[in-house]
Amino acid sequence: MKKLTIQVKRLTTVLIAAFLFLPATRTRAQGIEQQVENYLSRMTLDEKIAVIHAQSKFSARGVPRLGLPDFWTDDGPHGVRPDVLWDEWEQAGQTNDSCVAFPALTCLAATWNPSLSHLYGKSLGEEALYRGKDMILGPGVNIYRTPLNGRNFEYMGEDPFLTSTMVVPYIQGMQENGVSACVKHFALNNDEEHRFQVNVKVSDRALHEIYLPAFKAAVEQGHVWALMGAYNLYKNEHNCHNEYLLNKILKGDWKFDGVVVSDWGGTHDTDQAVKNGLDMEFGTWTNGLSEGVSNAYDNYYLANAYKKGILSGKYMEKELNDKVRRVLRLYFRTTMAPRGHGFLCSEAHYEAARRIAEDGIVLLQNKGNVLPLTLNAQSDHRNRLPRVLVVGENAIKMMTVGGGSSSLKVQREISPLKGLQDRLQGIADVEYERGYVGDTSGNYNGVTTGQDLKDSRSKQQLIDDAVKKAKDADYVIVFGGLNKSDYQDCEGHDRRQYGLPYAQDTLVEALAKVNKKLVFVNISGNAVAMPWKDKVPAIVQGWYIGSEAGRALAAVLCGDANPSGKLPFTWPASLKDVGAHALNAYPGTWREGHKIIDEEYKEGIYVGYRWADAHKTHPLFAFGHGLSYTSFKLANLRLSRSSMALGDSLKVTVSVTNTGKRAGAEVVQLYIHDAKASVDRPYKELKGFGKVFLQPGETKDVDITIGKDALSFYDEASASWKAEAGVFTALIGDASDNITLKKDFRLQ
């Protein structure tokens, strides 16, 4: 009997493979649906209940009797998180669960390069596959509404079009491996403080125009196989079981056929979990939030309580069967699909991480062309190598450990200091001074950096020591910014201030007085206040860029790579230039009893550059801003038609010339202005872009095609998208505040 069972399992696998290898996508989908119905019809009630909730911290049970293996998931979205014990959050102590850390998603978005997004997803999917993971919990696409959000570094910026365009290839690249992406956090999870208790109040128009488009693109264009619900509430219902978001919009309007996964601890009630769209429950403690017992999985809301409800007649099996169908569909797309073996920590993955990092680093300011570094020992009359002074804790601190669930255990991480030392060996003497002391803990969830960052010097002594060396340096490069500690760029809390921590402003001001070749490299996933901006000639946004951080930053600073990153968010001068703060709409108001915070998005659709345009504020650096070591000219704007009907498409063409002396890439940005509308509309909205690489003197055309959707707004009266006849303007530039070409066209 045992041998027969094994043969049946093998035959089942062969039949599944036959279905999945059918050439036509439609036929393959039909094959999966047949298998889903076949398995569903043979499952017992206990087996159905078992597959819709976790059996460990990161796995769900399969159906051993029918040959369905267990389903394993893990945190992302920047690398595969190290394994924890079956029933605890402690490290499993494995030696083969290190990974490549890819750049944080703010950096990926800053590339404005969809092909690199595909490479990112493909590479991460290969690492996940090797590690035996069937689903990665990412990417994140929540909108950058306030620079205080501790989790902004995991997301893709403020603009729904940019985020939508960048998330789709990431999903496709990952799922080509047979590893499911799990787009998160659906939806309106735009700040971290009191995230379990925030009830968001937002207009339908802002919901559909700003906060949902990236999720919609993930479903309808990326065909993502899973979405994760958010911790917060909307319409007074937790978003992991929300009738409006999950049943009406996601599964109804968008026809999502995948699985809705709860965030860990995001499920609160069996009745709502059954009826309001949740499919798989993970991470619940016995009361859902604060009290847990070992091996509490039978106490989950979709476990014994659900089973008893079915047996008592409280619930019908209709909802259960829909959940199980979705889970089975996920299994046949992943664990039961023919897949390769993947790769772990391959040189190709390190190369991918470096390429993405170099493409996403943003040159914010470069007065006097201080960058790239110009170091020539031959012409130095002092007959010594040039001296480069590196200052700042972020030059040496590992940034892959910490930040919450995206914390990683890496095989290697090259620090900015090490990257510069390697690159400038024999060319310059690279010295280091601490400058400031921030977080010296060096551990998260059992993963330790092994770094001893303690320093007993006072704040003033640290500054004085750096200033002393800076006086005689040819260049001073400060690596400052934030880190992944609580109340900085970290899950669970928001930032407490917009300014830099650890007296960094005082440090920068002091260094600027003694050295005119000062470069500030901001390591963060968020904008920060820069009161010294006009005193520092060069400013670089260095993000959290993972394993290859040092090499990528050195390549850009030294000119081996020409920076081409563009900001995916508006960098305000102060919080009063941000709609959520100017209107006192953040962080919301506690209800009586201090259990729920109502946070009203009073700024509506006016997020980021939309707010800056409407209120004529002047950010430190605009959305889409990013400089280069060469120069470009945009010219010869052409439209394929001067008038279009609702069913037409319009091709916008612009010629781009590299007018400088270095090869480099430019991003052509297309914004649309509606001259007159029946509703209030932003002055302009991003509706297309194209990144083009050019040799010196080379000219290429960039084509961007738009349709009715680029001209539409969400009409609350009809609960639908609407495009009104009239005159529109195509605005072309290289940043939201640098529009250099425009041309009108008419919608009939």
XYZ file of C-alpha atoms in Angstrom:
748
model
C 0.000 0.000 0.000
C 2.827 2.399 0.810
C 4.467 1.792 -2.584
C 1.131 2.363 -4.349
C 0.672 5.685 -2.525
C 4.085 6.844 -3.687
C 3.273 5.850 -7.264
C -0.035 7.746 -7.131
C 1.762 10.865 -5.866
C 4.303 10.597 -8.677
C 1.557 10.151 -11.275
C -0.288 13.155 -9.845
C 2.864 15.256 -10.159
C 3.338 14.156 -13.764
C -0.262 15.022 -14.629
C 0.060 18.428 -12.971
C 3.283 19.086 -14.871
C 1.540 18.136 -18.105
C -1.164 20.692 -17.436
C 1.295 23.396 -16.429
C 3.539 22.914 -19.447
C 0.726 23.327 -21.963
C 1.786 26.102 -24.328
C -1.306 28.303 -24.215
C -1.674 30.392 -21.060
C -5.426 30.023 -21.184
C -5.184 26.247 -21.461
C -2.721 26.133 -18.598
C -5.079 28.214 -16.435
C -7.928 25.865 -17.327
C -5.727 22.950 -16.320
C -5.044 24.494 -12.946
C -8.746 25.133 -12.394
C -9.526 21.486 -13.158
C -6.921 20.394 -10.637
C -8.286 22.817 -8.044
C -11.804 21.404 -8.368
C -10.473 17.855 -8.350
C -8.564 18.332 -5.106
C -11.297 20.403 -3.474
C -13.847 17.649 -4.051
C -11.628 15.133 -2.232
C -10.700 17.237 0.797
C -12.235 16.690 4.220
C -13.466 19.545 6.392
C -10.375 19.224 8.603
C -8.085 19.413 5.573
C -9.867 22.483 4.264
C -9.559 24.249 7.607
C -5.891 23.281 7.870
C -4.802 24.994 4.638
C -6.337 28.396 5.432
C -4.259 29.175 8.518
C -0.664 28.880 9.616
C 0.879 25.812 11.179
C 4.086 27.624 12.159
C 5.410 31.168 12.164
C 5.868 31.154 8.386
C 4.222 28.042 6.942
C 0.776 26.664 6.199
C -0.142 23.009 6.037
C -0.541 21.155 2.783
C -2.653 18.030 2.318
C -0.281 15.081 2.837
C -2.975 12.526 2.022
C -3.370 14.052 -1.441
C 0.295 14.793 -2.060
C 0.120 18.557 -1.512
C 3.264 19.768 0.293
C 3.381 22.401 3.001
C 3.501 26.029 1.880
C 6.427 28.178 3.018
C 6.560 31.945 3.000
C 9.085 34.461 4.246
C 9.567 38.179 4.664
C 11.007 40.423 1.996
C 10.920 42.561 0.036
C 14.677 43.334 -0.139
C 15.998 39.843 0.484
C 14.953 36.518 2.005
C 14.694 36.847 5.782
C 16.676 34.353 7.915
C 14.743 31.386 9.246
C 13.251 31.369 12.716
C 12.253 28.422 14.889
C 9.032 26.616 14.040
C 6.989 28.125 16.838
C 9.134 31.026 18.049
C 10.529 34.276 16.715
C 14.049 33.268 17.729
C 16.639 32.433 15.094
C 16.766 28.828 13.934
C 20.562 28.974 14.031
C 21.036 27.813 10.455
C 24.223 28.454 8.511
C 22.687 28.375 5.008
C 20.086 31.130 5.380
C 22.241 34.128 4.534
C 21.230 36.103 1.456
C 22.034 38.927 -0.914
C 20.517 42.191 0.305
C 19.054 44.086 -2.612
C 18.485 47.851 -2.418
C 15.424 49.029 -0.526
C 12.402 49.703 -2.716
C 12.784 53.483 -2.492
C 16.054 53.026 -4.373
C 14.417 50.717 -6.910
C 11.710 53.312 -7.544
C 14.411 55.977 -7.904
C 15.860 54.103 -10.888
C 12.701 54.879 -12.881
C 13.767 51.760 -14.779
C 11.158 48.986 -15.134
C 13.705 46.568 -16.619
C 15.695 46.721 -13.379
C 12.496 46.084 -11.440
C 12.079 42.846 -13.396
C 15.710 41.908 -12.684
C 15.119 42.641 -8.996
C 12.074 40.371 -8.783
C 13.718 37.605 -10.801
C 16.889 37.638 -8.680
C 15.022 37.725 -5.372
C 12.730 34.943 -6.587
C 15.748 32.772 -7.366
C 17.102 33.287 -3.851
C 13.694 32.439 -2.384
C 13.414 29.301 -4.511
C 16.796 28.041 -3.374
C 15.753 28.634 0.230
C 12.570 26.610 -0.246
C 10.203 29.588 -0.036
C 6.970 29.568 -2.027
C 5.953 33.171 -1.356
C 7.851 36.350 -0.511
C 5.992 38.949 1.536
C 6.528 41.907 -0.764
C 6.790 44.213 -2.560
C 5.253 47.127 -0.663
C 3.408 49.846 -2.564
C 1.896 52.099 0.094
C 2.032 55.770 -0.795
C 4.579 58.200 0.671
C 2.124 60.569 2.390
C 4.401 61.905 5.119
C 8.198 61.745 5.470
C 7.727 60.643 9.076
C 6.421 57.192 8.108
C 8.929 54.728 9.533
C 8.293 52.246 6.761
C 8.615 54.500 3.716
C 11.945 52.887 2.832
C 10.071 49.670 1.953
C 7.745 51.435 -0.493
C 8.048 53.109 -3.900
C 7.306 56.744 -3.292
C 4.442 59.193 -3.561
C 3.158 58.860 -7.103
C 0.570 56.216 -8.043
C 1.689 56.033 -11.683
C 5.382 55.564 -10.919
C 4.617 52.981 -8.239
C 2.214 51.108 -10.535
C 4.734 51.026 -13.360
C 7.562 49.771 -11.148
C 5.649 47.113 -9.208
C 4.394 45.121 -12.194
C 7.763 43.870 -13.552
C 8.936 43.058 -10.006
C 5.954 40.733 -9.621
C 6.436 39.189 -13.043
C 10.144 38.598 -12.490
C 9.555 36.886 -9.160
C 6.608 34.768 -10.247
C 8.489 33.492 -13.297
C 10.360 31.381 -10.743
C 7.142 29.836 -9.448
C 7.496 31.953 -6.292
C 4.499 34.100 -5.420
C 4.822 37.780 -4.700
C 2.546 39.088 -1.954
C 1.901 42.786 -2.515
C 1.376 44.731 0.699
C -0.142 46.372 2.714
C -3.674 46.603 1.325
C -4.523 49.416 1.875
C -4.085 52.939 3.325
C -1.213 51.830 5.579
C 0.620 55.153 5.256
C 2.066 55.544 8.746
C 3.265 53.155 11.436
C 2.501 54.747 14.805
C -0.480 52.976 16.448
C -0.944 51.067 13.201
C -3.365 48.539 14.728
C -5.685 51.322 15.840
C -5.711 53.858 12.987
C -9.059 54.147 11.210
C -8.454 56.013 7.943
C -11.053 58.431 6.648
C -10.449 59.299 3.010
C -12.547 60.437 0.081
C -13.447 57.861 -2.550
C -11.638 59.956 -5.109
C -8.372 60.064 -3.177
C -8.705 56.355 -2.431
C -9.012 55.443 -6.114
C -6.674 58.060 -7.592
C -3.818 57.946 -5.066
C -3.895 54.928 -2.763
C -5.278 52.046 -4.864
C -3.727 52.313 -8.369
C -0.530 50.386 -7.557
C -2.519 47.534 -6.010
C -4.838 47.524 -9.004
C -1.892 47.377 -11.400
C -0.408 44.521 -9.370
C -3.629 42.559 -9.819
C -4.696 43.446 -13.358
C -1.295 43.864 -15.022
C 1.125 41.971 -12.777
C -1.371 39.137 -12.128
C -0.021 38.829 -8.613
C -0.950 35.631 -6.827
C -1.309 37.065 -3.293
C -2.007 40.317 -1.441
C -1.489 41.048 2.227
C -4.036 42.984 4.228
C -2.964 45.963 6.323
C -3.085 46.405 10.094
C -5.101 49.615 10.035
C -8.846 50.077 9.643
C -10.973 51.595 6.893
C -14.687 52.250 7.319
C -14.225 50.965 10.901
C -13.208 47.479 9.752
C -9.713 46.024 10.015
C -8.257 45.735 6.536
C -7.309 42.072 6.843
C -11.045 41.358 6.797
C -12.678 44.350 5.184
C -15.895 43.970 3.215
C -15.385 47.057 1.068
C -11.697 46.682 0.238
C -11.466 42.908 -0.108
C -14.854 41.695 -1.283
C -16.153 44.665 -3.235
C -13.033 46.202 -4.762
C -10.345 43.517 -4.834
C -12.359 40.374 -5.547
C -15.383 42.043 -7.091
C -14.292 45.000 -9.218
C -10.761 43.765 -9.981
C -11.621 40.036 -10.271
C -8.623 39.027 -8.143
C -8.302 35.244 -8.213
C -5.434 34.958 -5.743
C -5.117 34.705 -1.988
C -5.615 37.420 0.627
C -3.110 36.847 3.417
C -3.421 38.480 6.815
C -0.523 40.491 8.129
C 0.941 38.773 11.178
C -1.482 39.580 13.995
C -3.875 41.413 11.682
C -6.862 39.097 12.196
C -9.286 40.028 14.975
C -12.595 38.229 14.589
C -13.799 34.897 13.211
C -17.084 36.210 11.826
C -15.407 39.032 9.896
C -12.558 36.796 8.759
C -15.074 34.289 7.371
C -17.285 36.792 5.570
C -15.044 39.738 4.652
C -12.505 38.335 2.241
C -9.603 36.874 4.245
C -8.239 33.606 2.821
C -5.124 32.698 4.847
C -4.491 33.686 8.453
C -0.928 34.093 9.718
C 0.698 35.329 12.901
C -2.336 35.483 15.162
C -1.795 35.135 18.879
C -4.578 33.581 20.892
C -6.451 36.849 21.283
C -5.123 38.235 18.015
C -2.839 40.869 19.490
C -1.255 40.606 22.900
C -1.526 37.167 24.511
C -0.138 34.022 22.981
C 0.578 30.433 23.891
C 3.012 28.031 22.334
C 1.624 26.199 19.298
C -1.579 28.227 19.347
C -2.524 27.587 15.720
C -5.708 25.670 16.526
C -6.858 28.786 18.371
C -6.653 30.956 15.264
C -9.832 32.668 14.167
C -9.992 30.556 10.987
C -9.141 27.316 12.810
C -11.259 25.514 15.430
C -13.630 28.456 15.887
C -14.446 28.397 12.169
C -14.814 24.627 12.102
C -17.198 24.675 15.063
C -19.222 27.385 13.368
C -19.615 25.234 10.259
C -20.562 22.128 12.244
C -23.122 24.092 14.242
C -24.688 25.580 11.122
C -23.568 29.124 11.833
C -21.502 29.173 8.630
C -22.026 27.480 5.298
C -19.151 25.829 3.432
C -19.555 28.220 0.488
C -17.166 30.813 1.943
C -14.754 28.087 3.064
C -14.674 26.509 -0.388
C -13.901 29.862 -1.991
C -10.955 30.325 0.375
C -9.695 26.804 -0.253
C -10.002 27.203 -4.033
C -7.794 30.263 -3.826
C -5.250 28.490 -1.629
C -5.182 25.481 -3.951
C -4.755 27.779 -6.943
C -1.776 29.335 -5.148
C -0.318 25.878 -4.457
C -0.626 24.789 -8.082
C 1.082 27.999 -9.173
C 3.960 27.453 -6.733
C 4.612 24.275 -4.749
C 2.971 21.991 -7.318
C 4.378 23.762 -10.375
C 7.499 22.539 -12.186
C 10.236 24.812 -10.883
C 13.995 25.078 -10.988
C 16.305 25.066 -7.996
C 17.135 28.751 -7.782
C 20.436 30.311 -6.750
C 21.702 31.730 -3.474
C 24.282 34.491 -3.112
C 25.412 34.133 -6.713
C 27.685 36.688 -8.326
C 24.850 37.425 -10.749
C 22.676 38.482 -7.808
C 25.394 40.708 -6.370
C 25.801 42.234 -9.805
C 22.048 42.842 -10.005
C 22.088 44.494 -6.566
C 24.980 46.746 -7.602
C 23.352 47.750 -10.904
C 20.092 48.654 -9.219
C 21.916 50.606 -6.510
C 24.018 52.595 -8.979
C 20.964 53.363 -11.112
C 18.943 54.539 -8.113
C 21.466 56.743 -6.290
C 20.356 60.362 -6.733
C 22.720 63.296 -7.156
C 20.695 66.001 -5.445
C 23.132 68.909 -5.594
C 26.536 69.479 -7.184
C 27.629 73.114 -6.952
C 30.923 73.828 -8.666
C 31.030 70.261 -9.998
C 32.633 69.029 -6.792
C 31.637 65.535 -7.890
C 32.901 63.270 -9.239
C 36.006 63.215 -7.087
C 39.035 64.581 -8.934
C 42.190 63.174 -7.371
C 45.547 63.644 -9.044
C 48.624 62.855 -6.980
C 51.008 63.877 -9.787
C 49.985 67.535 -9.633
C 49.998 67.772 -5.860
C 52.845 70.162 -4.957
C 53.013 68.627 -1.494
C 54.313 65.412 -3.046
C 51.817 63.164 -1.306
C 48.672 61.291 -2.168
C 45.476 63.348 -1.945
C 43.566 62.920 1.318
C 39.913 62.001 1.483
C 38.330 62.262 4.915
C 35.273 60.073 5.442
C 33.084 61.134 8.373
C 29.989 59.600 9.918
C 28.654 56.496 11.593
C 26.728 55.543 8.479
C 30.038 55.054 6.670
C 30.710 51.953 8.756
C 27.379 50.821 10.196
C 25.726 47.750 8.678
C 22.293 48.749 7.400
C 20.945 45.328 6.442
C 20.203 44.396 10.064
C 17.173 46.099 11.609
C 14.196 48.054 10.388
C 11.576 45.450 11.238
C 10.444 42.461 9.215
C 12.717 43.404 6.294
C 15.835 42.871 8.437
C 18.268 40.468 6.782
C 21.169 38.151 7.516
C 23.602 38.793 4.701
C 26.541 36.853 3.368
C 28.363 40.152 2.957
C 27.752 43.879 3.141
C 30.364 46.295 1.836
C 30.358 49.521 3.855
C 30.714 52.944 2.213
C 34.112 53.383 3.890
C 35.375 50.020 2.619
C 34.029 50.753 -0.846
C 35.954 54.025 -1.048
C 39.112 52.529 0.438
C 39.106 49.753 -2.160
C 38.327 52.106 -5.040
C 40.925 54.731 -4.068
C 43.724 52.380 -3.067
C 46.968 53.844 -4.388
C 45.117 56.956 -5.580
C 44.325 58.687 -2.298
C 44.738 58.245 1.414
C 41.293 57.567 2.870
C 40.990 58.482 6.550
C 37.998 58.068 8.831
C 36.473 60.005 11.709
C 33.280 59.027 13.508
C 31.752 62.517 13.740
C 28.684 61.327 15.622
C 27.448 58.296 17.514
C 23.960 56.959 16.903
C 22.702 53.420 17.359
C 25.414 51.026 18.549
C 23.183 48.018 19.298
C 23.914 46.059 16.127
C 21.283 43.331 16.411
C 17.718 42.558 15.450
C 15.660 39.444 16.156
C 18.738 37.377 16.951
C 20.836 38.500 13.978
C 23.911 40.447 15.078
C 26.228 42.573 12.975
C 29.288 41.674 15.004
C 30.265 45.343 15.012
C 31.459 47.137 18.125
C 30.328 50.723 17.481
C 30.801 52.059 20.999
C 32.648 55.379 21.284
C 33.178 57.171 24.597
C 33.911 60.619 23.150
C 31.469 63.449 23.786
C 29.406 64.932 20.943
C 31.639 67.983 20.875
C 34.833 65.969 20.918
C 33.624 63.856 18.010
C 32.934 67.030 16.028
C 36.233 68.661 17.006
C 38.227 65.594 15.958
C 36.501 65.494 12.577
C 36.992 69.236 11.994
C 40.705 68.978 12.821
C 41.273 66.382 10.087
C 38.911 68.113 7.657
C 41.064 71.248 7.534
C 43.825 69.453 5.662
C 41.702 67.112 3.524
C 41.273 67.443 -0.226
C 37.707 66.147 0.122
C 35.406 65.551 3.076
C 32.629 63.018 2.537
C 30.039 62.766 5.306
C 27.882 59.647 5.400
C 24.963 60.651 7.586
C 21.198 60.455 7.602
C 19.028 57.954 9.420
C 19.335 54.289 10.330
C 16.967 51.401 10.918
C 16.439 51.933 14.636
C 13.106 52.555 16.330
C 11.624 55.958 15.523
C 13.770 56.293 12.399
C 13.400 54.145 9.283
C 11.843 51.215 11.072
C 8.629 49.223 11.190
C 6.358 49.784 14.172
C 6.964 53.485 14.815
C 7.146 56.730 12.904
C 9.934 59.288 13.108
C 9.561 61.802 15.925
C 11.176 64.673 14.029
C 11.978 65.744 10.496
C 15.494 66.848 11.384
C 18.582 64.666 11.441
C 19.352 62.874 14.724
C 22.601 62.703 16.716
C 23.628 66.368 16.293
C 24.480 65.806 12.643
C 23.437 69.337 11.671
C 26.038 70.772 14.045
C 28.648 68.420 12.582
C 27.903 69.401 8.989
C 27.884 73.126 9.768
C 31.279 72.821 11.452
C 32.815 70.878 8.581
C 31.429 73.308 5.997
C 33.332 76.151 7.668
C 36.733 74.502 7.219
C 36.481 72.651 3.890
C 34.880 73.803 0.655
C 34.932 70.363 -0.968
C 32.299 68.857 1.273
C 29.989 66.064 0.137
C 27.023 64.899 2.215
C 25.715 61.409 1.426
C 22.321 60.885 3.022
C 21.646 57.260 3.919
C 17.911 56.886 4.485
C 14.605 55.873 2.987
C 13.097 59.242 3.812
C 13.575 62.936 3.220
C 15.218 64.853 6.067
C 15.581 68.510 6.957
C 18.751 70.128 5.601
C 19.129 73.602 7.142
C 22.744 73.680 5.881
C 21.856 72.892 2.235
C 23.291 76.134 0.821
C 26.606 75.626 2.623
C 27.304 72.129 1.281
C 28.286 71.960 -2.400
C 27.374 68.327 -3.087
C 24.515 66.238 -1.704
C 23.823 62.625 -2.663
C 20.849 60.469 -1.707
C 22.349 57.066 -0.972
C 19.283 55.108 0.290
C 19.696 51.699 1.951
C 21.271 49.801 -0.896
C 22.202 46.469 0.630
C 25.117 44.136 0.083
C 26.866 46.190 -2.587
C 26.386 49.569 -0.893
C 30.062 50.485 -0.666
C 30.908 49.591 -4.239
C 27.876 51.342 -5.703
C 28.417 54.540 -3.728
C 32.132 54.594 -4.553
C 31.356 54.114 -8.246
C 29.029 57.121 -8.273
C 31.237 59.363 -6.130
C 34.297 58.596 -8.234
C 32.509 58.914 -11.564
C 32.767 55.275 -12.650
C 28.981 55.330 -12.777
C 27.120 58.432 -13.902
C 24.224 59.054 -11.485
C 20.815 58.800 -13.133
C 18.438 58.277 -10.211
C 15.399 60.527 -9.811
C 13.528 61.144 -6.580
C 10.330 59.090 -6.222
C 8.991 61.599 -3.688
C 8.967 65.323 -3.011
C 11.673 66.426 -0.560
C 10.050 69.237 1.477
C 11.965 72.002 3.200
C 9.846 71.458 6.323
C 6.801 69.524 7.444
C 4.573 72.562 6.971
C 5.056 72.017 3.218
C 3.411 68.576 3.464
C -0.373 68.466 3.157
C -0.928 65.939 5.950
C 0.991 68.177 8.382
C -0.108 71.579 7.098
C -3.734 70.554 7.702
C -2.996 68.857 11.049
C -4.323 65.629 9.588
C -1.490 63.499 10.987
C -1.422 61.475 13.221
C -5.170 61.714 13.797
C -7.402 61.964 16.842
C -8.080 59.397 19.547
C -11.694 58.433 20.002
C -13.117 58.523 23.471
C -11.788 55.492 25.312
C -8.411 55.607 23.513
C -8.963 52.496 21.408
C -9.232 53.884 17.884
C -7.521 56.822 16.165
C -9.457 58.486 13.373
C -7.022 59.828 10.803
C -8.690 61.923 8.132
C -6.767 62.449 4.913
C -7.858 66.068 4.633
C -5.410 66.791 1.828
C -7.328 64.371 -0.413
C -5.627 63.903 -3.779
C -3.018 66.574 -3.014
C -0.078 64.409 -2.023
C 3.550 65.273 -2.782
C 4.129 67.381 -5.875
C 0.375 67.777 -6.329
C 0.296 69.678 -3.021
C 3.455 71.634 -3.884
C 1.927 72.769 -7.201
C -1.399 73.728 -5.652
C 0.107 75.686 -2.757
C 3.181 76.974 -4.601
C 5.609 75.614 -2.040
C 9.264 75.232 -2.938
C 10.676 71.880 -1.848
C 14.367 71.359 -1.234
C 14.272 68.875 -4.102
C 11.286 68.168 -6.324
C 9.682 64.879 -7.242
C 11.557 63.469 -10.236
C 14.661 65.553 -9.505
C 18.109 64.090 -10.067
C 21.318 65.503 -11.546
C 23.999 63.949 -13.746
C 27.702 64.378 -14.501
C 26.710 65.165 -18.072
C 23.978 67.375 -19.522
C 20.914 66.696 -21.642
C 18.620 68.669 -23.877
C 14.968 67.770 -24.463
C 13.611 69.096 -27.762
C 11.250 68.572 -30.679
C 8.099 67.545 -28.814
C 5.634 65.867 -31.198
C 2.169 64.425 -30.729
C 0.829 61.698 -33.002
C -2.493 63.543 -33.192
C -3.834 66.905 -32.137
C -7.235 65.510 -31.267
C -8.253 62.121 -29.890
C -11.463 60.252 -29.185
C -12.067 58.204 -26.048
C -10.908 54.982 -27.688
C -7.768 56.467 -29.214
C -4.186 56.404 -28.001
C -1.824 59.321 -28.253
C 1.917 58.924 -28.835
C 4.123 61.612 -27.340
C 7.636 61.812 -28.811
C 10.559 63.915 -27.633
C 14.172 64.006 -28.783
C 16.864 63.720 -26.110
C 20.476 64.750 -26.745
C 23.467 64.199 -24.492
C 25.126 67.613 -24.718
C 27.909 66.818 -22.241
C 31.148 64.876 -22.275
C 30.124 61.724 -20.401
C 27.829 58.862 -21.258
C 24.738 58.872 -19.087
C 21.007 58.297 -18.781
C 18.137 60.759 -18.615
C 14.529 60.236 -17.590
C 11.928 61.963 -19.759
C 8.861 62.676 -17.629
C 5.404 63.263 -19.116
C 2.838 65.101 -17.013
C -0.724 65.860 -18.132
C -2.513 69.132 -17.375
C -6.297 69.396 -17.716
C -7.191 72.943 -18.781
C -10.767 72.804 -17.498
C -12.684 70.186 -15.556
C -15.941 69.831 -13.668
C -13.956 68.871 -10.547
C -10.866 70.273 -8.899
C -7.794 68.635 -10.413
C -4.068 68.886 -9.674
C -2.158 71.203 -11.987
C -0.323 68.223 -13.433
C -0.005 64.473 -12.924
C 2.683 62.035 -14.031
C 1.292 59.797 -16.775
C 4.376 58.459 -18.529
C 8.171 58.333 -18.481
C 11.074 56.800 -20.329
C 14.719 56.333 -19.376
C 17.259 56.590 -22.175
C 21.040 56.007 -22.162
C 23.133 58.198 -24.437
C 26.756 58.576 -25.447
C 28.156 62.138 -25.612
C 26.607 63.938 -28.575
C 24.080 61.172 -29.222
C 20.373 61.886 -29.813
C 17.510 59.437 -29.407
C 13.733 59.740 -29.535
C 11.674 58.681 -26.525
C 8.097 57.587 -27.249
C 5.424 57.554 -24.550
C 1.902 56.370 -25.376
C -1.132 57.357 -23.329
C -4.829 56.604 -23.548
C -8.065 57.653 -21.926
C -6.894 56.530 -18.483
C -4.176 59.211 -18.475
C -6.871 61.902 -18.834
C -9.419 60.505 -16.383
C -10.383 61.274 -12.814
C -12.459 59.209 -10.399
C -16.009 60.538 -10.411
C -17.542 60.024 -6.984
C -21.090 60.637 -8.197
C -21.029 57.702 -10.610
C -18.341 55.707 -8.757
C -16.419 55.347 -11.999
C -13.532 56.812 -13.976
C -14.432 59.734 -16.182
C -12.633 61.634 -18.945
C -14.165 64.921 -20.017
C -13.869 66.456 -23.457
C -11.659 69.513 -23.685
C -8.106 70.748 -23.983
C -5.223 68.956 -22.278
C -1.536 69.808 -22.240
C 1.355 67.380 -22.485
C 4.125 68.705 -20.223
C 7.643 67.341 -20.682
C 10.546 67.790 -18.303
C 13.296 66.067 -16.325
C 11.681 66.829 -12.934
C 8.281 67.932 -11.708
C 9.622 71.471 -11.205
C 11.542 71.636 -14.486
C 9.034 71.464 -17.342
C 10.744 72.586 -20.556
C 8.334 71.520 -23.319
C 4.571 71.541 -23.671
C 1.941 71.024 -26.341
C -1.867 71.085 -26.305
C -4.211 68.437 -27.638
C -7.946 67.948 -27.485
C -10.099 65.082 -26.255
C -13.256 64.856 -28.351
